[in-house]
Amino acid sequence: MPIVSVKPGCQFASDNTAPMSTGAWEALVQANRDCQSSYGDDPWTARACNLIREIFECQAEVFFVFNGTAANSLALAAMCQSYHAILCHEIAHVETDECGAPEFFSNGTKLLLLSGDGGKLLPDGITHAVERRRDIHYPKPRVVSVTQATELSTAYSIDELAAISDTCRRHGLRLHMDGARFANAVAALDVPPRKITWELGVDVLCLGGTKNGMGVGEAVVFFNKGLAEEFAYRCKQAGQLASKMRYLTAPWVGLLDNGSWLDNARRANAAAARLEQGFRAIPAIEVLGHRQANAVFARLPDPLATALRAKGWKFYDFIGSGGSRFMCSWAVTDADVDALLADTRDAAGAAR
Ligand SMILES: *Cc1c(COP(=O)(O)O)cnc(C)c1O
């Protein structure tokens, strides 16, 4: 598959700077050849649902929405009542980047924030949050939300997830997984998707398509099918039922049918590994955390960061990491990484 090379200036700011990957684009073109039924009653949507079931090796209920904020907040709303609480990491996307949508769509369910290294929740933190208050005056914890891969480019191992899941079961909590970068976690851990989801008791997964190579779209995958009851109404009310659903689902088919979802994730992770290795050889740079997925976090001296930005490189200073985030999309090439590293070495030399 040809790799689209991105021009310097946007490629390390976000995985959303990448174009659509070839398979996704071609499926879209194919879906545009004829007329089809609307609102998801079409062969593309059926095929996309079945491919997701094949990849997870189970009979899940699958819904398609436009973006991750909708996927997360509608899924969470389906998992609890308004007087409940959702336990999540303090830097979880649902807390820091969804403008209160999880609270809004659940009619006020409170997010309770927990800490933990590498963007990961710990079983003890969950237990503490449940046990510190059990009275009627406090919102009742009902859901745990984990992000896989995490916002800090780590991935929960099977054992870590199993321990969280056991804790959830012990306290009557449901388990939600924000999988905006689920493919990157699968690639990093090299495990079958079922081993880090329903086999461990994940009730609902929000499966990312956009960052994985689609133009638009995320899937909400209910392994706990009871929770999917009336979910279609939730989607419709929230403006998330696509009338020409096939244009949302055909790219899923293009991505999933030939394994390019995993190829894309592997490529993104490999680009990050290359960048990390290069950064580690530059004394002025401190690589932060323990990267497993497709973002590299690093502390750069201010003059170096400024010099790189002046050369047209874009990257964010990331809350929660104390450094800069270099996000590698599936479309980042070795040449892109090497160009950034060359400029970084030059700028670091000049600043010395
Ligand atoms: C990108 C992302 C999402 C989805 O964000 P939208 O902009 O709403 O599509 C959700 N969770 C995480 C961890 C993300 O990085």
Tab-separated table of C-alpha atoms and ligand atoms in Angstrom, residues 16 67-70 72 93 98 147 151 178 180-181 211 218, ligand 1:
chain	number	residue	atom	x	y	z
A	16	ASN	CA	-5.839	13.416	13.059
A	67	ASN	CA	-16.625	10.843	16.602
A	68	GLY	CA	-15.046	9.679	19.814
A	69	THR	CA	-16.693	12.211	22.087
A	70	ALA	CA	-20.103	10.928	21.006
A	72	ASN	CA	-17.667	7.719	24.792
A	93	HIS	CA	-9.984	12.142	27.328
A	98	GLU	CA	-14.907	16.210	25.787
A	147	THR	CA	-8.270	4.268	27.911
A	151	GLU	CA	-3.372	9.225	26.649
A	178	ASP	CA	-12.040	4.278	25.377
A	180	ALA	CA	-9.672	5.712	20.246
A	181	ARG	CA	-6.241	4.100	19.798
A	211	LYS	CA	-7.082	7.955	14.111
A	218	GLU	CA	-15.943	5.460	15.608
B	1	LIG	C1	-8.977	11.338	19.856
B	1	LIG	C2	-9.508	10.705	21.077
B	1	LIG	C3	-10.887	10.506	21.253
B	1	LIG	C4	-11.919	10.992	20.257
B	1	LIG	O1	-11.967	12.361	20.107
B	1	LIG	P1	-12.980	13.093	19.104
B	1	LIG	O2	-12.263	14.331	18.728
B	1	LIG	O3	-14.221	13.348	19.859
B	1	LIG	O4	-13.230	12.167	17.963
B	1	LIG	C5	-11.307	9.827	22.376
B	1	LIG	N1	-10.437	9.362	23.277
B	1	LIG	C6	-9.117	9.535	23.156
B	1	LIG	C7	-8.187	8.961	24.179
B	1	LIG	C8	-8.601	10.214	22.051
B	1	LIG	O5	-7.290	10.390	21.938
